[in-house]
PDB file of C-alpha atoms in Angstrom:
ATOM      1  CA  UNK A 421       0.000   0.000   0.000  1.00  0.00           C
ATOM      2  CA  UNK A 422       1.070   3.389  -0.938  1.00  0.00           C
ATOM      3  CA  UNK A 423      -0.023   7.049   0.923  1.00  0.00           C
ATOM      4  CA  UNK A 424      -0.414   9.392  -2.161  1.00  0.00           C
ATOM      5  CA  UNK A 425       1.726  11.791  -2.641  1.00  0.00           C
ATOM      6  CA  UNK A 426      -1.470  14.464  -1.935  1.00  0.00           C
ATOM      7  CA  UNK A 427      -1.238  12.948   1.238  1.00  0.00           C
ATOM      8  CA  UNK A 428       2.578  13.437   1.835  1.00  0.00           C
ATOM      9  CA  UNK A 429       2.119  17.282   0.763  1.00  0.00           C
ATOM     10  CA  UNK A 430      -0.431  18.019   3.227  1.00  0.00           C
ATOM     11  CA  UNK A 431      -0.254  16.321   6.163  1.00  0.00           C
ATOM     12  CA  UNK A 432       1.383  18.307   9.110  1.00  0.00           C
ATOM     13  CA  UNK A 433       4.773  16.545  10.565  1.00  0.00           C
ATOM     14  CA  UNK A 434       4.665  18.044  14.013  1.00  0.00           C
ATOM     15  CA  UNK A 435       6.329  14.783  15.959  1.00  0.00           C
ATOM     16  CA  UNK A 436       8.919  12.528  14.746  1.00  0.00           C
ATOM     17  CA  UNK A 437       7.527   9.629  16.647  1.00  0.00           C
ATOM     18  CA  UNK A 438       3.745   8.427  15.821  1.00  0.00           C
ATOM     19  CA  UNK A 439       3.216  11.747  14.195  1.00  0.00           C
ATOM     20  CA  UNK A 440      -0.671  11.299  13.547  1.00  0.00           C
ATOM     21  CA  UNK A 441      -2.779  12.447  10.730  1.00  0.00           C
ATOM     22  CA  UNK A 442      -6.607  11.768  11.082  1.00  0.00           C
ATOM     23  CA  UNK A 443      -9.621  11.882   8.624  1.00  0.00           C
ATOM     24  CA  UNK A 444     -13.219  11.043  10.493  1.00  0.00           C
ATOM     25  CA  UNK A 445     -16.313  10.272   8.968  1.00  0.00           C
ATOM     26  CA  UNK A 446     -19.818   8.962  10.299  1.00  0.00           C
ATOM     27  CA  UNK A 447     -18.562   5.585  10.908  1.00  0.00           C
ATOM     28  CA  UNK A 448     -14.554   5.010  11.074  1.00  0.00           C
ATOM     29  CA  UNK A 449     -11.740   7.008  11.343  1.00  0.00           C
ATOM     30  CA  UNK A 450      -8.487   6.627   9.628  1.00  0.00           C
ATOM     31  CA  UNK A 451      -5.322   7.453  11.583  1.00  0.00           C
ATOM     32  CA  UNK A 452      -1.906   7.086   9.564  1.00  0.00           C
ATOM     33  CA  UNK A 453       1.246   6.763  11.984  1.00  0.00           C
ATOM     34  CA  UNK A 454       4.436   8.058  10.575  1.00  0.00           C
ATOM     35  CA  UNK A 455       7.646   7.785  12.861  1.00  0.00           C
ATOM     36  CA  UNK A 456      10.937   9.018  11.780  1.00  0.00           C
ATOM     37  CA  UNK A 457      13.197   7.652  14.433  1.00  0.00           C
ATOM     38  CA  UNK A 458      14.050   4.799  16.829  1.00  0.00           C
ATOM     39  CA  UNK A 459      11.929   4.778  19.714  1.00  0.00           C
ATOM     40  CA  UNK A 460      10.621   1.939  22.544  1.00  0.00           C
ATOM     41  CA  UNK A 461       7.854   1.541  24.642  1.00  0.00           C
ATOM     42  CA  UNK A 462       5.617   4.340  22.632  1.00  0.00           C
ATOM     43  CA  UNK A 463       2.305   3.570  24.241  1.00  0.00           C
ATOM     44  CA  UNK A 464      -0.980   3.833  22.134  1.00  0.00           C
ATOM     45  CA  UNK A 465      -4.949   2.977  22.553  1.00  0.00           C
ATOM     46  CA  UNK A 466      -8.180   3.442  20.736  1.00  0.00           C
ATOM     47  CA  UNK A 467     -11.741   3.641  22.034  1.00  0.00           C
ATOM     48  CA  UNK A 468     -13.402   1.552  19.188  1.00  0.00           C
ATOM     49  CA  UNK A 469     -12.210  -1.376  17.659  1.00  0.00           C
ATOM     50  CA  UNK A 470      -9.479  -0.869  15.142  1.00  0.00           C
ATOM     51  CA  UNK A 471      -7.697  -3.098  12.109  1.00  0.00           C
ATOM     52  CA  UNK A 472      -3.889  -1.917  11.914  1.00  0.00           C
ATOM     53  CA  UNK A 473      -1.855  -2.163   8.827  1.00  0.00           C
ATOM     54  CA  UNK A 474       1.526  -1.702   8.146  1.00  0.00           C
ATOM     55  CA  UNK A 475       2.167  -0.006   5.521  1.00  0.00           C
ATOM     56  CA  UNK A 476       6.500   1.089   5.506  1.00  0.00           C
ATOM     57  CA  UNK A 477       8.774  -0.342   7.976  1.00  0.00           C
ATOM     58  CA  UNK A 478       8.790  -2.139  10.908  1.00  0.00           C
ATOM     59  CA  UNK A 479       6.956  -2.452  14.522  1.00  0.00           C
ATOM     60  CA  UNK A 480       7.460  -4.925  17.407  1.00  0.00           C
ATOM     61  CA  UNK A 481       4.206  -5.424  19.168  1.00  0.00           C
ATOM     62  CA  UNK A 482       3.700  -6.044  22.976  1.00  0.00           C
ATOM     63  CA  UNK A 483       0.314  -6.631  23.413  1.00  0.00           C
ATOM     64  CA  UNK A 484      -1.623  -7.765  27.309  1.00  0.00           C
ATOM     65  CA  UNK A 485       2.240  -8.287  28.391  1.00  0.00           C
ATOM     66  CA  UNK A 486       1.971 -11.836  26.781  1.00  0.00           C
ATOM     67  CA  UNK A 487       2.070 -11.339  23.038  1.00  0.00           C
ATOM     68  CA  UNK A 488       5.192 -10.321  21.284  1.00  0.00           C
ATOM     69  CA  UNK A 489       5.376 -10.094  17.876  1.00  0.00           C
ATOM     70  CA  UNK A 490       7.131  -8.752  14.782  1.00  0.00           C
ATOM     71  CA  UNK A 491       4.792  -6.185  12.537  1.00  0.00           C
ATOM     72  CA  UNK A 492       5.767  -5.846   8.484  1.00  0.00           C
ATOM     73  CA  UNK A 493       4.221  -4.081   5.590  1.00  0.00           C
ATOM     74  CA  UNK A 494       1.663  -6.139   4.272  1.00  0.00           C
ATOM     75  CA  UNK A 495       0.447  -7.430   7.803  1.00  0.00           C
ATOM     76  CA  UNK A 496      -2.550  -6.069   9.757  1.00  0.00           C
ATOM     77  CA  UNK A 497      -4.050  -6.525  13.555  1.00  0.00           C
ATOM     78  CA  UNK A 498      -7.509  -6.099  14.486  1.00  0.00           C
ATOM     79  CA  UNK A 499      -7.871  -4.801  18.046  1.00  0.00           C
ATOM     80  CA  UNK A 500     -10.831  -4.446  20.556  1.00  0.00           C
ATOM     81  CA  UNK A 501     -11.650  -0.809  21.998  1.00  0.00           C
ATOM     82  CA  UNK A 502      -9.413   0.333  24.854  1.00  0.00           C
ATOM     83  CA  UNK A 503      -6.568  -2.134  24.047  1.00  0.00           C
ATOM     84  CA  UNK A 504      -3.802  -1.183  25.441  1.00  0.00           C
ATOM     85  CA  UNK A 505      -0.257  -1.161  22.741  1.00  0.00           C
ATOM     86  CA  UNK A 506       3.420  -0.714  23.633  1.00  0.00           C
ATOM     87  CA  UNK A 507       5.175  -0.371  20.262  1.00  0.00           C
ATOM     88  CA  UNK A 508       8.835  -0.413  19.622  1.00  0.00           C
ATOM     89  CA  UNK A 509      10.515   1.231  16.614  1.00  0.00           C
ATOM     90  CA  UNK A 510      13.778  -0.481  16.434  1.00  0.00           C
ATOM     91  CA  UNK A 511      13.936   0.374  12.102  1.00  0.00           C
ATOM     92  CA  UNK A 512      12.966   3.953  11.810  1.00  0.00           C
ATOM     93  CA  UNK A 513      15.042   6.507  10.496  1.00  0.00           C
ATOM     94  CA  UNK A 514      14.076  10.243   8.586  1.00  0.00           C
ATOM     95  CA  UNK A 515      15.153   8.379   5.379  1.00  0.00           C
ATOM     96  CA  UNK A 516      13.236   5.447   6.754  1.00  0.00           C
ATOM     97  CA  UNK A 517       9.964   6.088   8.455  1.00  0.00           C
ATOM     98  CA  UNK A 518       7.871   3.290   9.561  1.00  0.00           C
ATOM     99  CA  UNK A 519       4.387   3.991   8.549  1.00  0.00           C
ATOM    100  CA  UNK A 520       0.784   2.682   9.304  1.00  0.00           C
ATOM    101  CA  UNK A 521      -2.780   2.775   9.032  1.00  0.00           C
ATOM    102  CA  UNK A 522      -5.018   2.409  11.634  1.00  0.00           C
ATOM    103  CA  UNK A 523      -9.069   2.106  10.484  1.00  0.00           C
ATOM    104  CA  UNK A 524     -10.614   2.521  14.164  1.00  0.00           C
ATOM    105  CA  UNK A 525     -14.479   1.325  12.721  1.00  0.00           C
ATOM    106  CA  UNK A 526     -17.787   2.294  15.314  1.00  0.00           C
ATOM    107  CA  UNK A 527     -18.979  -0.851  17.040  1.00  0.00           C
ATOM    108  CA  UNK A 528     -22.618   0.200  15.529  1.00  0.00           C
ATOM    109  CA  UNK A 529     -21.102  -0.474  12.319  1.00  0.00           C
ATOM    110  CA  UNK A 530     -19.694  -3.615  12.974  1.00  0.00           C
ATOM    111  CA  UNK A 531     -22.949  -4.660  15.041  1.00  0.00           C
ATOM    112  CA  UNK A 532     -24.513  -3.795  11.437  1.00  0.00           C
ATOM    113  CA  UNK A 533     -22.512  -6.080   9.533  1.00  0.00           C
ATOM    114  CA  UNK A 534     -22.758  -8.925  11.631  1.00  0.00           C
ATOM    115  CA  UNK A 535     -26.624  -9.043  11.356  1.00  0.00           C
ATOM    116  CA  UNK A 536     -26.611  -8.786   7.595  1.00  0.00           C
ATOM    117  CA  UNK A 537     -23.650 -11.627   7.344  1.00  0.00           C
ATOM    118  CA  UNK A 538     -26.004 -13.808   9.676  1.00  0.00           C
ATOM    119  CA  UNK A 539     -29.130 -13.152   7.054  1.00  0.00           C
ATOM    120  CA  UNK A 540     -27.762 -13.161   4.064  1.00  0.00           C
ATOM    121  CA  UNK A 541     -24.431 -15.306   4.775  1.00  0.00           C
ATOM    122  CA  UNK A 542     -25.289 -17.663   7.254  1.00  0.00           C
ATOM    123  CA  UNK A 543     -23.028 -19.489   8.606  1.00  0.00           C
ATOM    124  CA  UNK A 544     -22.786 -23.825   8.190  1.00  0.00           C
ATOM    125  CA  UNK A 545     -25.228 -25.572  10.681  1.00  0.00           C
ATOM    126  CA  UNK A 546     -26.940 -22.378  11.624  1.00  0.00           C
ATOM    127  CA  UNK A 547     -24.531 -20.924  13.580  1.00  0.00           C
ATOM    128  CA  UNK A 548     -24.249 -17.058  13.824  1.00  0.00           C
ATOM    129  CA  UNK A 549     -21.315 -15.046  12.946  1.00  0.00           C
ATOM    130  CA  UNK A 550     -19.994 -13.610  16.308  1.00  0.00           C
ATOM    131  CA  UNK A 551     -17.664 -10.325  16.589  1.00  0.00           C
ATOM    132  CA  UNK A 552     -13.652 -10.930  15.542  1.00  0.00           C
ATOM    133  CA  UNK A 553     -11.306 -12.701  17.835  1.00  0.00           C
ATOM    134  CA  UNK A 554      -9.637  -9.807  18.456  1.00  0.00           C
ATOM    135  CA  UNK A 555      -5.631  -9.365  18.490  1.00  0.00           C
ATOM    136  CA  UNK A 556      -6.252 -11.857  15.060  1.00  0.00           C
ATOM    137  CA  UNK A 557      -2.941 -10.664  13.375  1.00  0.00           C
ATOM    138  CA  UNK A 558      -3.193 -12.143   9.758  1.00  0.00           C
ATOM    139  CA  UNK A 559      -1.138 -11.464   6.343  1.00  0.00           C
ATOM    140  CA  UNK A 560      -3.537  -9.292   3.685  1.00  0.00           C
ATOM    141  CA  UNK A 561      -4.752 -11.348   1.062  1.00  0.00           C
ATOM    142  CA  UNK A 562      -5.133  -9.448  -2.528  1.00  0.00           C
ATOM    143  CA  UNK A 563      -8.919  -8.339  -1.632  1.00  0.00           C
ATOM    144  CA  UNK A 564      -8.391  -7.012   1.463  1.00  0.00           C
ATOM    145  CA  UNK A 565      -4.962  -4.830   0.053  1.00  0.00           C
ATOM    146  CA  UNK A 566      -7.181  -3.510  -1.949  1.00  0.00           C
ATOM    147  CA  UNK A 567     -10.067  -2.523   0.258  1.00  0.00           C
ATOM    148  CA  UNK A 568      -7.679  -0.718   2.191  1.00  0.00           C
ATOM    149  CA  UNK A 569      -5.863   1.125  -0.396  1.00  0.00           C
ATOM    150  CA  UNK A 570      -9.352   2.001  -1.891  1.00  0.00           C
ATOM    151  CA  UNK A 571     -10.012   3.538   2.076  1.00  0.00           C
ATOM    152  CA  UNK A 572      -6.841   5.523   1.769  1.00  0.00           C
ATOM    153  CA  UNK A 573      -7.855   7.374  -1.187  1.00  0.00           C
ATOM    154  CA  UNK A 574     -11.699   7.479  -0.396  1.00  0.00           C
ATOM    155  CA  UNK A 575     -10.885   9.348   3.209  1.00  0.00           C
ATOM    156  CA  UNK A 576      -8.591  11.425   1.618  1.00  0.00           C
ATOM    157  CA  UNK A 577     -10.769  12.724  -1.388  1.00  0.00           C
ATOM    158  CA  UNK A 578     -12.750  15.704  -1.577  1.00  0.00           C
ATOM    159  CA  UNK A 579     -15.893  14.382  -2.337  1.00  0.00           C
ATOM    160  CA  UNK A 580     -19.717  15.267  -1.104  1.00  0.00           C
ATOM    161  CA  UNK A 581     -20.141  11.186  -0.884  1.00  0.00           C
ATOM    162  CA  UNK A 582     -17.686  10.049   0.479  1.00  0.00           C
ATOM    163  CA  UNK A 583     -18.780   9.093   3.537  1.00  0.00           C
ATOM    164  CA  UNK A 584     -21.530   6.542   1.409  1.00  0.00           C
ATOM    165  CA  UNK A 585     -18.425   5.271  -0.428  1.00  0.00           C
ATOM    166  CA  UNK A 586     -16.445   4.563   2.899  1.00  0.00           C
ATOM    167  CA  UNK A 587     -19.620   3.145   4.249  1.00  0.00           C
ATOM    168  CA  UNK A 588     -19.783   0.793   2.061  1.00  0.00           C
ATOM    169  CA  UNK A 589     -16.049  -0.380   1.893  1.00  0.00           C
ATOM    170  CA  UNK A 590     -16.537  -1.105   5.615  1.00  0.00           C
ATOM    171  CA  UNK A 591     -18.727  -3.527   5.358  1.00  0.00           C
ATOM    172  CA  UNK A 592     -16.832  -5.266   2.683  1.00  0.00           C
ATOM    173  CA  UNK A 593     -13.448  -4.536   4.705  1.00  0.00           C
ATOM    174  CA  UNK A 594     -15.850  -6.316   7.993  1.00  0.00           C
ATOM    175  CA  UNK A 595     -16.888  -9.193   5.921  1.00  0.00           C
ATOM    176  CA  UNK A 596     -13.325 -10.381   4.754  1.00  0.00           C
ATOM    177  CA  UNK A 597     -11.361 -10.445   8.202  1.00  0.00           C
ATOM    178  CA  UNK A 598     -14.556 -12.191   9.302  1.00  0.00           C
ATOM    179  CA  UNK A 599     -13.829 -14.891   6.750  1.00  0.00           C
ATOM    180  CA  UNK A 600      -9.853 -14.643   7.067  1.00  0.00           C
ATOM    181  CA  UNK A 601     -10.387 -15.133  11.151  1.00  0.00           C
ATOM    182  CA  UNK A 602     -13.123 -18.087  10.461  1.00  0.00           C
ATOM    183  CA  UNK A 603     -10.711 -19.640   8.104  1.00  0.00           C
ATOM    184  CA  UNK A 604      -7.716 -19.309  10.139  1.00  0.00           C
ATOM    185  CA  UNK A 605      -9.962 -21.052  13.246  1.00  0.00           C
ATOM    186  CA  UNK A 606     -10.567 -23.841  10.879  1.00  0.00           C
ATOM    187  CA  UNK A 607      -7.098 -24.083   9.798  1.00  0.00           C
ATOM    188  CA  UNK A 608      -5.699 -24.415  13.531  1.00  0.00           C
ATOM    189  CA  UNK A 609      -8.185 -25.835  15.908  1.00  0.00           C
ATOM    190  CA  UNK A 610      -6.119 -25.440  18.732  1.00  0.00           C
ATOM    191  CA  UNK A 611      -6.360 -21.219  17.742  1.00  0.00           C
ATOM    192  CA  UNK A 612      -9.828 -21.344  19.573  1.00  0.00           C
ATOM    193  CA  UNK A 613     -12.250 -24.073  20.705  1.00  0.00           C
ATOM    194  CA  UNK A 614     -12.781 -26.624  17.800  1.00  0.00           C
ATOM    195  CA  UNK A 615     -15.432 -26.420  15.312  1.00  0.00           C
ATOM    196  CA  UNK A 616     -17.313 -29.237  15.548  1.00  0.00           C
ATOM    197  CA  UNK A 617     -19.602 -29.179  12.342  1.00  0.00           C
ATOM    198  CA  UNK A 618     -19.820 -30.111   8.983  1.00  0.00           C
ATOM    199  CA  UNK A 619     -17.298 -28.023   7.069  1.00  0.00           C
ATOM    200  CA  UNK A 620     -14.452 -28.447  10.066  1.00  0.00           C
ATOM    201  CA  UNK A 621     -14.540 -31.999   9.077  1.00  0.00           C
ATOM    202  CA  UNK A 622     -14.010 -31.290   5.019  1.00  0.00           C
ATOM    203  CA  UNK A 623     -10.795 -28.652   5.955  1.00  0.00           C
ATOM    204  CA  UNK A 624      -9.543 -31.723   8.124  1.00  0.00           C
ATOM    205  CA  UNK A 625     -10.784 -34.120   5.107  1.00  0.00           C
ATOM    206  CA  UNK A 626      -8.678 -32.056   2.898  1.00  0.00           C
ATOM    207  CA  UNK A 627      -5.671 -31.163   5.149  1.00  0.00           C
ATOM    208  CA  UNK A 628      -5.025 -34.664   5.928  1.00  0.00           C
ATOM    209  CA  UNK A 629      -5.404 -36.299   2.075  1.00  0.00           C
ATOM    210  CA  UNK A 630      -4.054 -32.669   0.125  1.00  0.00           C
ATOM    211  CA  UNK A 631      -1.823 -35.557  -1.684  1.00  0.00           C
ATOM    212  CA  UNK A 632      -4.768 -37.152  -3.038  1.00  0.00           C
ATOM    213  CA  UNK A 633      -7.556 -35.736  -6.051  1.00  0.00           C
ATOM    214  CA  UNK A 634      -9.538 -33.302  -3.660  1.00  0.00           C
ATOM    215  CA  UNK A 635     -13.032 -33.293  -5.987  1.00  0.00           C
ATOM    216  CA  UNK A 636     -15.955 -30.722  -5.253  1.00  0.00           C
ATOM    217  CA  UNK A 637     -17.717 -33.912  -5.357  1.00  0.00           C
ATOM    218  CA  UNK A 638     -16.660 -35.857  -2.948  1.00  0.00           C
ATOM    219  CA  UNK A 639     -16.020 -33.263  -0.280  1.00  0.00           C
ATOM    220  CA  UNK A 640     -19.644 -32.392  -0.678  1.00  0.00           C
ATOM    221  CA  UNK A 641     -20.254 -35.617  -0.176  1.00  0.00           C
ATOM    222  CA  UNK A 642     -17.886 -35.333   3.150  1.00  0.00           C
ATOM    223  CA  UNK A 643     -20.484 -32.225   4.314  1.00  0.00           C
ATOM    224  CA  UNK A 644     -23.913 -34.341   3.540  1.00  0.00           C
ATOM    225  CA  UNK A 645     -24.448 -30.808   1.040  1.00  0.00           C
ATOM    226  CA  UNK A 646     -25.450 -30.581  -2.848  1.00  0.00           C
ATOM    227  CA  UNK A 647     -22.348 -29.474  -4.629  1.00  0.00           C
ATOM    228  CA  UNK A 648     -23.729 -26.066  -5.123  1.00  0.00           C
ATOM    229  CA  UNK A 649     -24.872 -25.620  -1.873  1.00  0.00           C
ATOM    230  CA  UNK A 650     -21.924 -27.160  -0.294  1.00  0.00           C
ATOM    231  CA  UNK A 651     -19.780 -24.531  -2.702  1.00  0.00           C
ATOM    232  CA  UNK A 652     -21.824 -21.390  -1.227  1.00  0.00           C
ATOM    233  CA  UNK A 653     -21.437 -22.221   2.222  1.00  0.00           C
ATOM    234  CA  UNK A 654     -17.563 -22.880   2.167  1.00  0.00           C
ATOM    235  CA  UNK A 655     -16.793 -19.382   0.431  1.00  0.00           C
ATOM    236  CA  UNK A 656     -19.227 -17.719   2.763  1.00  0.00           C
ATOM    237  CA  UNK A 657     -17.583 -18.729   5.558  1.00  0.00           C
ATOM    238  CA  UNK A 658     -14.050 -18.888   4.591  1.00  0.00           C
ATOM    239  CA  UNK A 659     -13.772 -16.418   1.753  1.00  0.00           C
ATOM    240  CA  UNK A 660     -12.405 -18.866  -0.538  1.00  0.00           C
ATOM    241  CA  UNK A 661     -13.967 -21.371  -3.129  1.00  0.00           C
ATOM    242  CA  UNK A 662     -13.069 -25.004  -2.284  1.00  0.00           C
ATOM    243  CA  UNK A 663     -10.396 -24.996  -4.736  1.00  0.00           C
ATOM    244  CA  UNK A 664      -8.605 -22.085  -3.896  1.00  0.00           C
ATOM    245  CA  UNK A 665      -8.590 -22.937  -0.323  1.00  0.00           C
ATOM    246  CA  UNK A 666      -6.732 -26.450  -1.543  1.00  0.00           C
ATOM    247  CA  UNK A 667      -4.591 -24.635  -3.713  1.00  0.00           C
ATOM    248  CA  UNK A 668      -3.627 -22.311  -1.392  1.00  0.00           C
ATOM    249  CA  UNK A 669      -2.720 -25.318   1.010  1.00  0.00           C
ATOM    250  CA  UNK A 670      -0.660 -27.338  -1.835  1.00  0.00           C
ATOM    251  CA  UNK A 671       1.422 -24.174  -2.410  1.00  0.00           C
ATOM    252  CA  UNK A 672       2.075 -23.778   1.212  1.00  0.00           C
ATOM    253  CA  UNK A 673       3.033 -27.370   1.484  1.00  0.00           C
ATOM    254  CA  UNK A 674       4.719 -27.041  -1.946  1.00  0.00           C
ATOM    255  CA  UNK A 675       7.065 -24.094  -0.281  1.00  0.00           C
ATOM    256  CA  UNK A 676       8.337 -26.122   2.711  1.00  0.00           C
ATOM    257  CA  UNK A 677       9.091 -29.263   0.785  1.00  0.00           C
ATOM    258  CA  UNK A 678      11.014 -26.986  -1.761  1.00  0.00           C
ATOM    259  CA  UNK A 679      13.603 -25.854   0.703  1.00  0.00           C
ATOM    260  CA  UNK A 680      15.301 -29.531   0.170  1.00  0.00           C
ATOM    261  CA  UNK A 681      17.499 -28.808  -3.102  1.00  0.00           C
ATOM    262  CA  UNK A 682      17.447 -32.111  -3.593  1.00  0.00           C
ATOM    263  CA  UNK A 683      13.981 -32.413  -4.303  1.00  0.00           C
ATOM    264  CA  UNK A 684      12.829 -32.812  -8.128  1.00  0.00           C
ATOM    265  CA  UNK A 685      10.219 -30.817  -8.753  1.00  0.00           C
ATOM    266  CA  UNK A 686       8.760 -33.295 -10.283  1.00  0.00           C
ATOM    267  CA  UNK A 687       8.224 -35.297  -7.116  1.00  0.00           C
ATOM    268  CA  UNK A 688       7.313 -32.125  -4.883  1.00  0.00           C
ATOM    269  CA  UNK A 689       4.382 -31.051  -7.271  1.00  0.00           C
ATOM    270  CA  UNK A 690       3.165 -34.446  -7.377  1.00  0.00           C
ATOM    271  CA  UNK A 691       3.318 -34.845  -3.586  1.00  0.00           C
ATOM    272  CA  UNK A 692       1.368 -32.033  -3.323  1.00  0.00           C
ATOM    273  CA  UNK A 693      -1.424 -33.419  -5.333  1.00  0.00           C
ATOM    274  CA  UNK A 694      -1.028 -31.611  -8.490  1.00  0.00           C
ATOM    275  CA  UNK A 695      -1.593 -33.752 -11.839  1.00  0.00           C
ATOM    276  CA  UNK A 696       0.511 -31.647 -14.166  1.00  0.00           C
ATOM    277  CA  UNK A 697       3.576 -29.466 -13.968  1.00  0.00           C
ATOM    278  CA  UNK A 698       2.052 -26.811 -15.671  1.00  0.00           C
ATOM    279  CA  UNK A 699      -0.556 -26.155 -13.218  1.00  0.00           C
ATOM    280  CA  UNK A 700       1.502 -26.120 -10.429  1.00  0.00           C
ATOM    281  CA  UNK A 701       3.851 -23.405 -12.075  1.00  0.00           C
ATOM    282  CA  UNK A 702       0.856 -21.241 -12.616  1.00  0.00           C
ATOM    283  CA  UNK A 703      -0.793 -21.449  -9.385  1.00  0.00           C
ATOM    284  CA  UNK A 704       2.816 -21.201  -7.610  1.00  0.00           C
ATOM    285  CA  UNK A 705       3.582 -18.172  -9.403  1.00  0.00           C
ATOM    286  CA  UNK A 706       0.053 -16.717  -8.716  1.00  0.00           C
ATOM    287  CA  UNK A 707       0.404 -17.160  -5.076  1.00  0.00           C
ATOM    288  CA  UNK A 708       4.494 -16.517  -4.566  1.00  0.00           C
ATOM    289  CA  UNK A 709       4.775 -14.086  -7.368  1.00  0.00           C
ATOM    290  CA  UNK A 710       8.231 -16.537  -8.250  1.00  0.00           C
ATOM    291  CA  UNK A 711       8.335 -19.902 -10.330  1.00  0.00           C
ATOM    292  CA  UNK A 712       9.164 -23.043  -8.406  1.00  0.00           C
ATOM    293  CA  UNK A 713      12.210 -23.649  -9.425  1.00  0.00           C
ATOM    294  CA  UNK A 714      13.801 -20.105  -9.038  1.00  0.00           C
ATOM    295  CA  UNK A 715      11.518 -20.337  -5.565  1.00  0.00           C
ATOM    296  CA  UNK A 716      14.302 -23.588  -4.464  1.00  0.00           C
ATOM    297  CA  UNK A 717      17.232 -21.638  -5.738  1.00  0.00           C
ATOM    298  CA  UNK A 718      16.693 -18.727  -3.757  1.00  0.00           C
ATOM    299  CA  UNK A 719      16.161 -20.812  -0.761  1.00  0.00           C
ATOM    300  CA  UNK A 720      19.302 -22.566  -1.243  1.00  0.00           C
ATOM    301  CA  UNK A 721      21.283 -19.461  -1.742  1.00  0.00           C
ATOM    302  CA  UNK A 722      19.892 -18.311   2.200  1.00  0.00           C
ATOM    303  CA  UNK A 723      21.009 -21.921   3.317  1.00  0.00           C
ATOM    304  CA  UNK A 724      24.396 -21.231   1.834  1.00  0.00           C
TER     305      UNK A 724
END
């Protein structure tokens, strides 16, 4: 994500450390965090619930006095209301600021969402979609970078409707780290209480036999669901189609058993239940933006 340069031009730098420029509207506020040198224990809350992103640099996280953790562009945090942060720049420099967004969203709004997810999106077995597990810190996916970088222009803009336009991107902004943190509680049971229903039992199907051909048939089969119902409920609730989600689990399997250099590729895209090489290039490239055999290289050069 990039601040535009209108941005840069007219924001006031009053404080090299969280200097903060703010644009509020009916429902959210954006704050953008620029700091210009090292600092520790810089101390910062909100009083509504807030998704963080990082957008230049680097921040180390102390959050409750339990959870530690390292904070990189392309990352973001959602947060309750009133939660208490003790960031450390240990990166920052004038030449290289550490930058980031903070989207602090009403609870009204979110309340808002929810409802409409749980009457138009409901979730598998009737279950209702709940508020975020906060402190869910989570890598963007493509849709969500963009949602955000579409929020950094809209709040910026001088337009009469903009506040209708942000509205709007909220709710789709709400939706997706609803899905991301349902899908990550799927994909780590021990992240939360287990899911016990129907579609935790297809993402263990699949986890456990990603080797093997994964059809929409028989995993529909797996959730007692038509295969077009069975479709509409996984990507409701996990913001993926079926095949995307095993995709997305063959390249991630596909990028640990490529750090042997002695693997063929051959053998790892087969392994990971691809049928041709072909495929596997394309959907590796898609998701690592590298091919799979420049993807090995480069890991053997760090081992080096």
């Amino acid at each position: 994500m990039q601040l535009s340069q209108n941005f840069l031009n007219n924001r006031r730098l009053e404080s090299m450390v969280e200097n903060q420029t703010t644009y509020t509207l009916n429902n959210a506020a954006m704050h953008v965090f620029e700091t210009h040198q090292k600092a520790e224990q810089v101390y910062l809350k909100f009083d509504q619930p807030v998704l963080a992103s990082m957008l230049e640099g680097k921040k180390v996280m102390h959050l409750n006095d339990e959870q530690k953790f390292d904070f990189f562009p392309g990352e973001s945090l959602v947060l309750p209301a009133s939660e208490l942060m003790r960031i450390d720049f240990p990166e920052a420099r004038e030449n290289n600021p550490t930058r980031c967004l903070a989207m602090a969203i009403s609870e009204e709004k979110i309340k808002q969402t929810l409802a409409f997810m749980n009457e138009n999106l409901p979730k598998c077995d009737h279950r209702n979609w709940n508020m975020i597990d906060y402190n869910f810190h989570f890598t963007n996916d493509k849709e969500i970078f963009q949602i955000l970088q579409r929020l950094l222009f809209l709040f910026t803009e001088n337009h009469a409707s903009k506040d209708f336009f942000v509205d709007n991107m909220l709710q789709e902004l709400i939706i997706r780290v609803l899905q991301n943190n349902s899908k990550k509680a799927y994909l780590n049971l021990d992240y939360r209480k287990p899911i016990n229903n129907r579609l935790s039992c297809v993402v263990d199907y699949i986890k456990n036999n990603i080797h093997t051909n994964l059809s929409i048939e028989v995993l529909s089969r797996k959730a007692y669901m038509s295969k077009s119902n069975f479709y509409k409920v996984f990507k409701n609730e996990l913001g993926v189609s079926p095949v995307d989600f095993i995709n997305k689990e063959r390249i991630k399997l596909a990028t640990t058993l490529l750090q042997d250099k002695n693997r063929k590729i051959k053998d790892v895209f087969m392994e990971c239940g691809f049928e041709s090489r072909s495929y596997f290039n394309r959907v590796f490239k898609k998701e690592q933006k590298i091919s799979p055999g420049k993807y090995q290289a480069k890991q053997s050069y760090f081992k080096i």
